[in-house]
Tab-separated table of C-alpha atoms in Angstrom:
chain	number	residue	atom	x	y	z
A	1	UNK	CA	85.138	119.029	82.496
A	2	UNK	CA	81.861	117.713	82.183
A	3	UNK	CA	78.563	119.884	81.212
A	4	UNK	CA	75.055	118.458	79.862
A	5	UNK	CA	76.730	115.882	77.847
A	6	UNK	CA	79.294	117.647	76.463
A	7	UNK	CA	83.408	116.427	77.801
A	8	UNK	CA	85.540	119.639	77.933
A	9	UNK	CA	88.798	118.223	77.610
A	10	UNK	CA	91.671	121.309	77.975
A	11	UNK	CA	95.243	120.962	76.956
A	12	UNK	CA	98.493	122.642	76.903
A	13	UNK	CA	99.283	122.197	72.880
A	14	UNK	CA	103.267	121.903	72.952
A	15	UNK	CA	104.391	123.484	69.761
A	16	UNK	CA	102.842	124.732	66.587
A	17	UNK	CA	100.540	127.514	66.660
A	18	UNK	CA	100.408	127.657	70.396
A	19	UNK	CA	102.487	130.101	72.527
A	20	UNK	CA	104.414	128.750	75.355
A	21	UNK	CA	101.939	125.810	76.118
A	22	UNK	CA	98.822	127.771	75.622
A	23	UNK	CA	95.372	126.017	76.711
A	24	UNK	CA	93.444	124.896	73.721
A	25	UNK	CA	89.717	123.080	73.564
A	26	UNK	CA	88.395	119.973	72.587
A	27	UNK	CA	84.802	118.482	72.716
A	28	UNK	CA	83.748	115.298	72.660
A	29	UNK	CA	80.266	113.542	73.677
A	30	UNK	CA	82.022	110.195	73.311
A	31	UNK	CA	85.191	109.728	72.921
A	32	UNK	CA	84.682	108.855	69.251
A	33	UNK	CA	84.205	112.035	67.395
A	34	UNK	CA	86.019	115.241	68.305
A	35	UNK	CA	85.385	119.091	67.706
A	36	UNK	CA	88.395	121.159	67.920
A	37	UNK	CA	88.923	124.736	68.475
A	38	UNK	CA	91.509	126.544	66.546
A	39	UNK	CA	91.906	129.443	68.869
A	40	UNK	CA	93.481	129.472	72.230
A	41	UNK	CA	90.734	129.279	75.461
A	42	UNK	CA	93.969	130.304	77.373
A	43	UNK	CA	96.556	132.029	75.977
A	44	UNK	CA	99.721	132.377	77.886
A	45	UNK	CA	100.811	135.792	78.464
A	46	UNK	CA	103.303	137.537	75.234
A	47	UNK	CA	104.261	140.275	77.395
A	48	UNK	CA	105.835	138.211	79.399
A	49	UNK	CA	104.957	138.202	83.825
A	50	UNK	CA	103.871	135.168	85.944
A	51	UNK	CA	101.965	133.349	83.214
A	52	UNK	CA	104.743	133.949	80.636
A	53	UNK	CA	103.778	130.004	80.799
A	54	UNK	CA	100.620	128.310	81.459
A	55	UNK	CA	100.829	125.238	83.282
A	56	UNK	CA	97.575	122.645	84.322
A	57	UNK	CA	94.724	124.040	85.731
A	58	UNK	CA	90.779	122.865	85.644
A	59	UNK	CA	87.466	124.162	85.026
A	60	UNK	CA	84.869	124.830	87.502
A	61	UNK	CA	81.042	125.468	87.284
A	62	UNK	CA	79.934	128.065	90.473
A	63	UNK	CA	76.252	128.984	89.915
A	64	UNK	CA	76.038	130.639	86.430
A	65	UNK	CA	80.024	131.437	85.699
A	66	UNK	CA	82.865	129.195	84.623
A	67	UNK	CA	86.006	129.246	86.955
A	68	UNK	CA	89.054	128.433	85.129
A	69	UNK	CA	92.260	128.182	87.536
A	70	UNK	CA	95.996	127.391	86.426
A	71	UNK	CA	99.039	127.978	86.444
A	72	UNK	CA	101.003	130.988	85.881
A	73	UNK	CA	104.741	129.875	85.202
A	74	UNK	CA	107.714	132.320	84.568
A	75	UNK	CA	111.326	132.101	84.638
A	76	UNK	CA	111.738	135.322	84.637
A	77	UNK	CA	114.878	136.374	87.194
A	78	UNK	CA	113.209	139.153	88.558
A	79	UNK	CA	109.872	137.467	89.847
A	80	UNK	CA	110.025	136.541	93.207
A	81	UNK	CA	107.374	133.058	92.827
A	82	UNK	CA	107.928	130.779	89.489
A	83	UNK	CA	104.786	129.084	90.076
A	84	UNK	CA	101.673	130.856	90.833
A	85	UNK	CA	97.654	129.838	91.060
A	86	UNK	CA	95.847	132.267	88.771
A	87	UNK	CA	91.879	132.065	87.744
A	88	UNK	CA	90.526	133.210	84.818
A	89	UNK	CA	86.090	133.369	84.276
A	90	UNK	CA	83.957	132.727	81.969
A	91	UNK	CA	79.867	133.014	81.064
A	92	UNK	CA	80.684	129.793	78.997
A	93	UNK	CA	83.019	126.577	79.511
A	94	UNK	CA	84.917	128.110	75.598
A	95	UNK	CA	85.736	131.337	76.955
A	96	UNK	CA	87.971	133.232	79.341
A	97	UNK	CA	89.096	136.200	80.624
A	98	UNK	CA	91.867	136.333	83.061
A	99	UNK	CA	91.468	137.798	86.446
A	100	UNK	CA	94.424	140.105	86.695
A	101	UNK	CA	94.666	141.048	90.221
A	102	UNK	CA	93.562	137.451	91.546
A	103	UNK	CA	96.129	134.694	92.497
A	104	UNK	CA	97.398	132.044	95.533
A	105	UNK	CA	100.923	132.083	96.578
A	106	UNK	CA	103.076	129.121	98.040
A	107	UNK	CA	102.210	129.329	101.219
A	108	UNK	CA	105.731	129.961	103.529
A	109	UNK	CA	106.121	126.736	105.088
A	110	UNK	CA	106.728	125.062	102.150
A	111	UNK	CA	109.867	126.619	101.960
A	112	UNK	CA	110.431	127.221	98.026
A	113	UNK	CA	108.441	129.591	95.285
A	114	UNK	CA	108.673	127.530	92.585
A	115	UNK	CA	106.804	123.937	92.511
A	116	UNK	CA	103.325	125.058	93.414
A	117	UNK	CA	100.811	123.824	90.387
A	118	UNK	CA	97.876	122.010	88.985
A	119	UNK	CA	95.079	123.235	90.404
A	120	UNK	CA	91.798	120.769	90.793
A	121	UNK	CA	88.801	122.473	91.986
A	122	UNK	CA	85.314	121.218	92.993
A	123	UNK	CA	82.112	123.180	93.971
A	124	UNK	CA	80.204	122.175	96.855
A	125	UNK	CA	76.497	124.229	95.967
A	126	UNK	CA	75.951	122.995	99.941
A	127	UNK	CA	78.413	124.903	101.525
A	128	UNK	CA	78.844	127.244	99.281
A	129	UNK	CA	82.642	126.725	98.939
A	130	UNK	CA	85.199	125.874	96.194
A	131	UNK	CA	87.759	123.360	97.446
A	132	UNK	CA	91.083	123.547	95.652
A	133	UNK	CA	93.839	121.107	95.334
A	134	UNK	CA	97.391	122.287	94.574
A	135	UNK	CA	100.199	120.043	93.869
A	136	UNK	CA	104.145	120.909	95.388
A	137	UNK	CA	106.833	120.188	96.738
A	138	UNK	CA	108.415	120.649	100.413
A	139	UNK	CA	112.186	120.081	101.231
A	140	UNK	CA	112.640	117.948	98.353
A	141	UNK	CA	109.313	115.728	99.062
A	142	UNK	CA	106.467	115.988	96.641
A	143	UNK	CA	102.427	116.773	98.988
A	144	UNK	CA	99.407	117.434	97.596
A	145	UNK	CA	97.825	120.607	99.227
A	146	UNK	CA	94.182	121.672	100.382
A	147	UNK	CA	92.703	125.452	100.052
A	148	UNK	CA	88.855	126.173	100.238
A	149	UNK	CA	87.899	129.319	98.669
A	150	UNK	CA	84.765	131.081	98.848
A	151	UNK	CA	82.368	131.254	96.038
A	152	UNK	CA	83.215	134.840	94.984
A	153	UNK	CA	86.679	134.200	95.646
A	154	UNK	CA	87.002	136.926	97.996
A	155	UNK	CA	88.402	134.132	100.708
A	156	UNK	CA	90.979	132.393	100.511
A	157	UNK	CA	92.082	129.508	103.122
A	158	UNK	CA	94.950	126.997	103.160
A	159	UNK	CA	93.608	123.890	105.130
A	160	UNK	CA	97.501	122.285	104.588
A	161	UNK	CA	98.789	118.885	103.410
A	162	UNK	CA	96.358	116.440	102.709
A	163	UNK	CA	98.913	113.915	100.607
A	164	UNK	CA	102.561	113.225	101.195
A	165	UNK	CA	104.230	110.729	99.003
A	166	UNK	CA	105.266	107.770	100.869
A	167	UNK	CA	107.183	105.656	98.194
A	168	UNK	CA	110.034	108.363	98.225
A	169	UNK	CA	111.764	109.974	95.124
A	170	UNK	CA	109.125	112.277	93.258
A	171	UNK	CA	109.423	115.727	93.528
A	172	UNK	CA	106.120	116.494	92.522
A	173	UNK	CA	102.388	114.875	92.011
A	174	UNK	CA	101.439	116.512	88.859
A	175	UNK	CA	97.709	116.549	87.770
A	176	UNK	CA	96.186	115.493	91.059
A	177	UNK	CA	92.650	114.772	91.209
A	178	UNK	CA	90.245	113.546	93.895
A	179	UNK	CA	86.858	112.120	93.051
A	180	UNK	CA	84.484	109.540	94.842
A	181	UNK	CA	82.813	106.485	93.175
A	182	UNK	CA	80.004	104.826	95.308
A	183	UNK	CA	81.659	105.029	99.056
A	184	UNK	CA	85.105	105.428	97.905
A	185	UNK	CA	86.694	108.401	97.980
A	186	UNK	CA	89.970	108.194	95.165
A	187	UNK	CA	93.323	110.709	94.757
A	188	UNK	CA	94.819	109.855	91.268
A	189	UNK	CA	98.443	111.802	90.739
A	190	UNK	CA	100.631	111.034	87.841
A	191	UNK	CA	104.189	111.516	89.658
A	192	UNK	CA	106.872	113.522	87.946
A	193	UNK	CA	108.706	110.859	85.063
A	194	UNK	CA	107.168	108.387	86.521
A	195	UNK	CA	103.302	106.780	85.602
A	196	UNK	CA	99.423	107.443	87.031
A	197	UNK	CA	98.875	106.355	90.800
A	198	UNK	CA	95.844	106.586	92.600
A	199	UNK	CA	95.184	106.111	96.667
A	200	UNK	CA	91.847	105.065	98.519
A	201	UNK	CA	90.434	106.870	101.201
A	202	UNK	CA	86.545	106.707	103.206
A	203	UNK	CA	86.453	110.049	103.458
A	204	UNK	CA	86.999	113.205	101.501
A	205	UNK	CA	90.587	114.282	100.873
A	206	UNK	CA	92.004	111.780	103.052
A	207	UNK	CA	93.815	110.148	105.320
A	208	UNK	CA	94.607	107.958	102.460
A	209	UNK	CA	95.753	104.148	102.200
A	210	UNK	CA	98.877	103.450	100.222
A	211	UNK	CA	99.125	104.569	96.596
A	212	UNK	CA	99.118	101.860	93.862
A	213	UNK	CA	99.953	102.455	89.875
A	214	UNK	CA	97.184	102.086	87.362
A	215	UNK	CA	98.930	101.780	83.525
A	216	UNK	CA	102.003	102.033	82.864
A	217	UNK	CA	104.304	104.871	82.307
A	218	UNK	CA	103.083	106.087	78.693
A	219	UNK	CA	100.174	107.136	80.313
A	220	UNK	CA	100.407	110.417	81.868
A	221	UNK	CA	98.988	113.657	83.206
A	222	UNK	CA	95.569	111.896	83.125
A	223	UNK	CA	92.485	113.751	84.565
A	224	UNK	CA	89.071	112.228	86.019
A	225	UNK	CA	85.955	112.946	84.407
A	226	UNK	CA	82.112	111.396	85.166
A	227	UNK	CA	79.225	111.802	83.747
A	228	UNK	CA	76.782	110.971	86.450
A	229	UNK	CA	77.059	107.292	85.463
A	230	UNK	CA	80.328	106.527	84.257
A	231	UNK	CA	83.551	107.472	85.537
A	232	UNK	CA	86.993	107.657	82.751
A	233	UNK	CA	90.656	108.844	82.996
A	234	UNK	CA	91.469	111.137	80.358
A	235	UNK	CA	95.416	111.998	79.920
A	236	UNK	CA	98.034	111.530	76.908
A	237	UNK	CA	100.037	108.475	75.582
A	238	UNK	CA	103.230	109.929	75.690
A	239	UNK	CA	105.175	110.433	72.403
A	240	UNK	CA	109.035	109.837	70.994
A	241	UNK	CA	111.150	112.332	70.529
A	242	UNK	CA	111.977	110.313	66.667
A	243	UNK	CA	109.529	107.514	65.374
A	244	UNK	CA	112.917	105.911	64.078
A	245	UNK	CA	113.450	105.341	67.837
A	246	UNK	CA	114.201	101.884	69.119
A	247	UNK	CA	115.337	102.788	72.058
A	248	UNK	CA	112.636	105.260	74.031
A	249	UNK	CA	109.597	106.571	74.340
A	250	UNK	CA	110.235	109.862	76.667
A	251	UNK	CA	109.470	112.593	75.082
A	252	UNK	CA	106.979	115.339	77.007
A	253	UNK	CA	102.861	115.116	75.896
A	254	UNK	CA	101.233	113.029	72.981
A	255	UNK	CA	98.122	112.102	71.922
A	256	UNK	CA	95.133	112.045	73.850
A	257	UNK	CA	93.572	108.568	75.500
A	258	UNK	CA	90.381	108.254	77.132
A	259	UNK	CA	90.038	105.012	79.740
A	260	UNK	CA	86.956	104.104	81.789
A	261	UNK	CA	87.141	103.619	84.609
A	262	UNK	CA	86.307	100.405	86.497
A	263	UNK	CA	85.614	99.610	90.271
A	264	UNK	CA	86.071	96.179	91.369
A	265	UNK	CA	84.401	94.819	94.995
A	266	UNK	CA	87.456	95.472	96.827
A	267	UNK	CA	87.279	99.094	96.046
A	268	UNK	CA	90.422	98.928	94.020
A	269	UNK	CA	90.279	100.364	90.506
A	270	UNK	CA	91.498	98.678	86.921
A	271	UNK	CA	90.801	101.034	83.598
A	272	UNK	CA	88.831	99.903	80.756
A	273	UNK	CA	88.321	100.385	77.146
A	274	UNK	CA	85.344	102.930	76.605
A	275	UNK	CA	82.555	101.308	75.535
A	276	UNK	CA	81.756	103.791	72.628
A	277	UNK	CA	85.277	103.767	71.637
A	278	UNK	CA	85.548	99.739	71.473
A	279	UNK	CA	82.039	99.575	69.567
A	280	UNK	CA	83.110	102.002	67.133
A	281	UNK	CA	85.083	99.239	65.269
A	282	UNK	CA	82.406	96.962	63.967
A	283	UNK	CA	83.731	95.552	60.808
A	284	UNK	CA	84.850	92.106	61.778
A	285	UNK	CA	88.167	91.876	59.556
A	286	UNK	CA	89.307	88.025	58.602
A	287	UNK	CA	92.675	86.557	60.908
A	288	UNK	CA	96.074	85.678	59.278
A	289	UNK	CA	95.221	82.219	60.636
A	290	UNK	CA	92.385	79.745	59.323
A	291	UNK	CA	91.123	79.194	62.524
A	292	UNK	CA	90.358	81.601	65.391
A	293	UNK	CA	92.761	79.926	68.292
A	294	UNK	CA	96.790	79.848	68.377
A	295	UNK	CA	98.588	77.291	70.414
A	296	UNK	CA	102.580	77.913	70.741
A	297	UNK	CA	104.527	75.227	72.175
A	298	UNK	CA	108.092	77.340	73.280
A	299	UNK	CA	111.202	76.610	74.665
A	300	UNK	CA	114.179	78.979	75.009
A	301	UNK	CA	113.401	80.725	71.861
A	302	UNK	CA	110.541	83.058	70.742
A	303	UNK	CA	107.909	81.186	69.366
A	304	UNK	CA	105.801	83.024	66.902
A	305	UNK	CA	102.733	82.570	64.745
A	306	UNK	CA	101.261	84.917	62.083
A	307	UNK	CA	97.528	86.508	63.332
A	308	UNK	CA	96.316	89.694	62.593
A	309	UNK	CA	96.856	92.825	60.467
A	310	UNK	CA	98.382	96.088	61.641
A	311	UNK	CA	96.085	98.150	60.428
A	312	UNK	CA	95.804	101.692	61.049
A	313	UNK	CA	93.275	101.798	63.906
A	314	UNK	CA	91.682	98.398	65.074
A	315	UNK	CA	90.276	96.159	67.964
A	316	UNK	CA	91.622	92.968	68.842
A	317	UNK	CA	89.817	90.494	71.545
A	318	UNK	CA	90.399	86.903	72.619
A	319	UNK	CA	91.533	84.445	75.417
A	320	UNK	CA	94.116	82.702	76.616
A	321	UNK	CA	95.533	80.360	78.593
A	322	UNK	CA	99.004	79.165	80.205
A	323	UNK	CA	101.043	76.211	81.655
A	324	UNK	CA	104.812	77.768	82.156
A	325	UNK	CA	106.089	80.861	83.779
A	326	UNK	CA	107.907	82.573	80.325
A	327	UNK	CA	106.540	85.409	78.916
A	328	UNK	CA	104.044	85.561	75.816
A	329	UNK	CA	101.861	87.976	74.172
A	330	UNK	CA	101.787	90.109	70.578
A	331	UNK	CA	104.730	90.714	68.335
A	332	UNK	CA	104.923	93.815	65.457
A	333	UNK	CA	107.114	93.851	63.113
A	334	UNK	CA	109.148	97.265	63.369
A	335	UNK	CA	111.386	96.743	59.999
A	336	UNK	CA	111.391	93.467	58.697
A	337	UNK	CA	113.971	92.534	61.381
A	338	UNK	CA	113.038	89.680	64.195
A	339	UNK	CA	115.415	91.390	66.630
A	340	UNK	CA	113.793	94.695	66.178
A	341	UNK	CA	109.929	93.497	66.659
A	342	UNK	CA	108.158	94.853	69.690
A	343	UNK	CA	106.562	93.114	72.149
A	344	UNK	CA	103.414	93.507	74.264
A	345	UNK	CA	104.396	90.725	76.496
A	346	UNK	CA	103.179	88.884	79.815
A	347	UNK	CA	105.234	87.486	81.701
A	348	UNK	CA	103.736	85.678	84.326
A	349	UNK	CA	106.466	85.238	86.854
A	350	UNK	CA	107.208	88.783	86.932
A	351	UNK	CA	103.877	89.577	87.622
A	352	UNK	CA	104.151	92.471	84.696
A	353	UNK	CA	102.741	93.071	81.508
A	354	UNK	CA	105.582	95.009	79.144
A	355	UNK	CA	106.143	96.805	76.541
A	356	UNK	CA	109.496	95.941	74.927
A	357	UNK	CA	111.042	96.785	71.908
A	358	UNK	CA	114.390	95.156	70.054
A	359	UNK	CA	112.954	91.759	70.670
A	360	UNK	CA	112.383	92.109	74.533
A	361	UNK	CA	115.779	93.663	74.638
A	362	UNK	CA	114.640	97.399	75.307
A	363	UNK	CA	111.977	97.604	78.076
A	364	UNK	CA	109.586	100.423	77.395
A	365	UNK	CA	107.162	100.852	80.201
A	366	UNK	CA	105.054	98.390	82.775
A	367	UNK	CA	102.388	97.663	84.628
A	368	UNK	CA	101.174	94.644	87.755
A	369	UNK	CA	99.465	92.098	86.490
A	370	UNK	CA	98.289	88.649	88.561
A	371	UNK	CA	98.417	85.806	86.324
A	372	UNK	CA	98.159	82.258	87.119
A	373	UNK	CA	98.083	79.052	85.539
A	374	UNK	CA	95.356	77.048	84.267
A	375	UNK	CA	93.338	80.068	84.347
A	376	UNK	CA	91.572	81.640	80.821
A	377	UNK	CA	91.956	85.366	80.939
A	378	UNK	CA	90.597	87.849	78.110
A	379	UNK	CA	91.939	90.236	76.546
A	380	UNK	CA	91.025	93.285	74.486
A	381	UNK	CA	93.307	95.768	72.335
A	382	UNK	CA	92.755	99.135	70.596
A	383	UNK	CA	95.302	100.603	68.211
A	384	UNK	CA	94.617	103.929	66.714
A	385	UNK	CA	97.802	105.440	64.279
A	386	UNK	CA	100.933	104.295	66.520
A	387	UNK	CA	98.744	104.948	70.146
A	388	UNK	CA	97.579	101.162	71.877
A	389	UNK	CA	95.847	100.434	74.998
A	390	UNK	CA	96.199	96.236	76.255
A	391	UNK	CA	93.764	95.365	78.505
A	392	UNK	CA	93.569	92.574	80.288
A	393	UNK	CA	89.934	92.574	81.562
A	394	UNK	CA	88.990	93.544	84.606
A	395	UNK	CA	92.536	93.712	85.947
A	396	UNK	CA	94.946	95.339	83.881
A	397	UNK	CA	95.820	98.257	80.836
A	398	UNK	CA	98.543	98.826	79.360
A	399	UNK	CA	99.702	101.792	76.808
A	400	UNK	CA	101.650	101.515	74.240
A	401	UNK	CA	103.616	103.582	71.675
A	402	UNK	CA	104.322	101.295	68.068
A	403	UNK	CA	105.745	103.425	65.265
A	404	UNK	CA	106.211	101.604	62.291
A	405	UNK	CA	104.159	99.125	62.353
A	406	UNK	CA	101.131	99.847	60.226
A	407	UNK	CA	99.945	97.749	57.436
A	408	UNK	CA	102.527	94.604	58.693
A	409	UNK	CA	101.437	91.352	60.279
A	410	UNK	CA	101.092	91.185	64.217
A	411	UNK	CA	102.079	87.855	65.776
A	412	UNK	CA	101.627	86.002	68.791
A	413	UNK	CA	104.695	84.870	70.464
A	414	UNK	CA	105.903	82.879	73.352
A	415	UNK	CA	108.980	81.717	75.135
A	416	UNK	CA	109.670	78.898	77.953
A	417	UNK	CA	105.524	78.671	78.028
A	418	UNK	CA	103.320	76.652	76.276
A	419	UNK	CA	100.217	79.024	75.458
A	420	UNK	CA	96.617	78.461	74.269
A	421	UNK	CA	94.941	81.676	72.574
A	422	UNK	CA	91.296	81.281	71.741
A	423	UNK	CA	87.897	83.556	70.299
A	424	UNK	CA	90.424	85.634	68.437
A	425	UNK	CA	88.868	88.320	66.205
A	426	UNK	CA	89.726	91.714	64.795
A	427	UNK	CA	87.529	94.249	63.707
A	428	UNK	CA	88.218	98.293	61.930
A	429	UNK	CA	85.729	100.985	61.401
A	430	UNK	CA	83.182	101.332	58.947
């Protein structure tokens, strides 16, 4: 949520101090520097009933009070709903109290009482009215749902299913969001175990084109945000379970990543490294080669060639260039072992960009990528503790989860391509 320059980013904290995913606060006006609260904004409910559990909600502005709806979750056998939409207000955006006798049901067509979460809600000062998006899920088939509440939410009014999800297999949209950026009106949904997708539409909550992925699937439960000029996706780079892990990165939540947001002429969207963020690291840091360009010449085998540092938070940008269809890209060492490095890796005739661990053995997560040859692309990536973001500008991001890797040298590698990398540099923070 976004309020005279101040982001209000809201999170279930998973663990420690927090009781059964209890909202907590953070505020940013950058994405560089953080303030965090130590208290709960949201606390789920110790005496157990329908928000024994909180689950997603959002923050609303209406006049002079703070709206905050969410989820109320119980498993409770003797509740009749799982999943309910509760509100709580506020005279502040860092303070709630819960409206006890307030709350939306599934409505009955949906035929089940217990996927019915996230709400989104917007304020039209115009009309007067709050619109409301709910995700759930009908006979096995995840929608996205439309209710438009009166300012004093006195009335309540279910206007249906504004989203169904055509590519078949998720039960639910979680974190659905709808926003507009210059004539384009945009749902973004991160569906269940699977990655962020986002559909197009000329008008307000739909009928919407098809649905398209932006990121890969390390990137989740991400929410819009604008500031009047800018627009960002703000969600977590999901964690693993063990850092020792070469095998996964699955478990639930993370660490938070902020993207911007980028509009190209077709309408269609690609994310972007905030601009604060990237000119935060400013120290220009010297390469583990003499000059700033790489060639690799590769056959069967992976290639490599020594060219930056691993070091605990960085920026790396540069070019490059390809003749062959094999796959190329940056290498970190996990343990000292070749077979175990991990890969950020293009691989043009797949049309992906990967992240791979055990040597390209293990893939991680994915994302489309367009690459063709002859062509000089640039790149840009941003490593903070084990957390990266590749970008390929203009077209492409990629997160990325690399434990173990700090203080080692990354390497560029290629196979069955020959590759030309160019204006390499690497830069830290003050």
């Amino acid at each position: 949520f976004y309020d005279d320059g101040t982001y209000y980013i809201y999170y279930l904290k998973d663990g420690g101090d927090s009781y059964n995913h209890s909202v907590y606060l953070a505020t940013t006006t950058d994405f560089v520097t953080y303030t965090e609260y130590d208290d709960p904004v949201l606390e789920a409910n110790r005496s157990g009933g329908q928000d024994a559990w909180i689950g997603t909600g959002s923050v609303v502005k209406v006049e002079d009070k703070y709206y905050f709806f969410y989820t109320g979750h119980t498993d409770a056998a003797n509740m009749e709903y799982a999943e309910k939409i509760m509100v709580a207000q506020g005279d502040s955006p860092t303070a709630f109290e819960k409206l006890e006798d307030w709350e939306i049901t599934p409505p009955d067509e949906l035929g089940q009482k217990r996927d019915f979460r996230d709400p989104q809600a917007y304020y039209d000062p115009e009309t007067g009215n709050i619109t409301l998006t709910v995700t759930a899920s009908q006979s096995g088939t995840a929608r996205i749902l439309k209710y438009t509440l009166s300012a004093d939410l006195q009335t309540v009014q279910y206007d249906g299913i504004i989203f169904t999800d055509p590519v078949g297999g998720f039960y639910n949209l979680e974190c659905s969001d709808t926003f507009c950026i210059g004539d384009t009106w945009y749902l973004t949904y991160s569906a269940q175990d699977d990655t962020l997708w986002y559909a197009m539409s000329d008008t307000p909550y739909g009928p919407y084109g098809d649905p398209v992925r932006l990121d890969g699937k390390l990137f989740y439960a991400a929410k819009h945000v604008e500031n009047g000029t800018d627009s960002f996706m703000v969600g977590w780079a999901r964690r693993s379970e063990s850092p020792s892990s070469t095998q996964d990165v699955s478990a639930w939540g993370g660490n938070l990543v902020a993207q911007k947001l980028v509009q190209k002429e077709d309408g269609t969207l690609a994310l972007a490294p905030v601009d604060a963020v990237a000119d935060s690291f400013s120290v220009r840091r010297a390469l583990a080669v003499d000059q700033p360009h790489v060639g690799i010449e590769a056959g069967t085998l992976y290639t490599y060639a020594d060219a930056f540092t691993c070091y605990e938070s960085f920026r790396i940008t540069g070019e490059f260039t390809f003749t062959g269809e094999g796959s190329f890209g940056l290498s970190f060492d996990y343990n000292g072992e070749q077979d175990k490095n991990k890969l950020i890796s293009l691989s043009p005739s797949q049309g992906k960009v990967q992240l791979l661990f055990n040597e390209g053995s293990t893939p991680i997560a994915e994302t489309a990528v367009d690459l063709q040859p002859g062509q000089t692309y640039t790149f840009t990536y941003i490593q903070e503790g084990s957390v990266g973001v590749f970008y390929i500008d203009g077209q492409a991001a990629l997160t990325v989860r690399i434990y173990g890797a700090s203080g080692k040298t990354i390497q560029l590698f290629a196979e069955n391509n020959t590759v030309t990398f160019t204006s390499l540099r690497q830069y830290t923070r003050p």
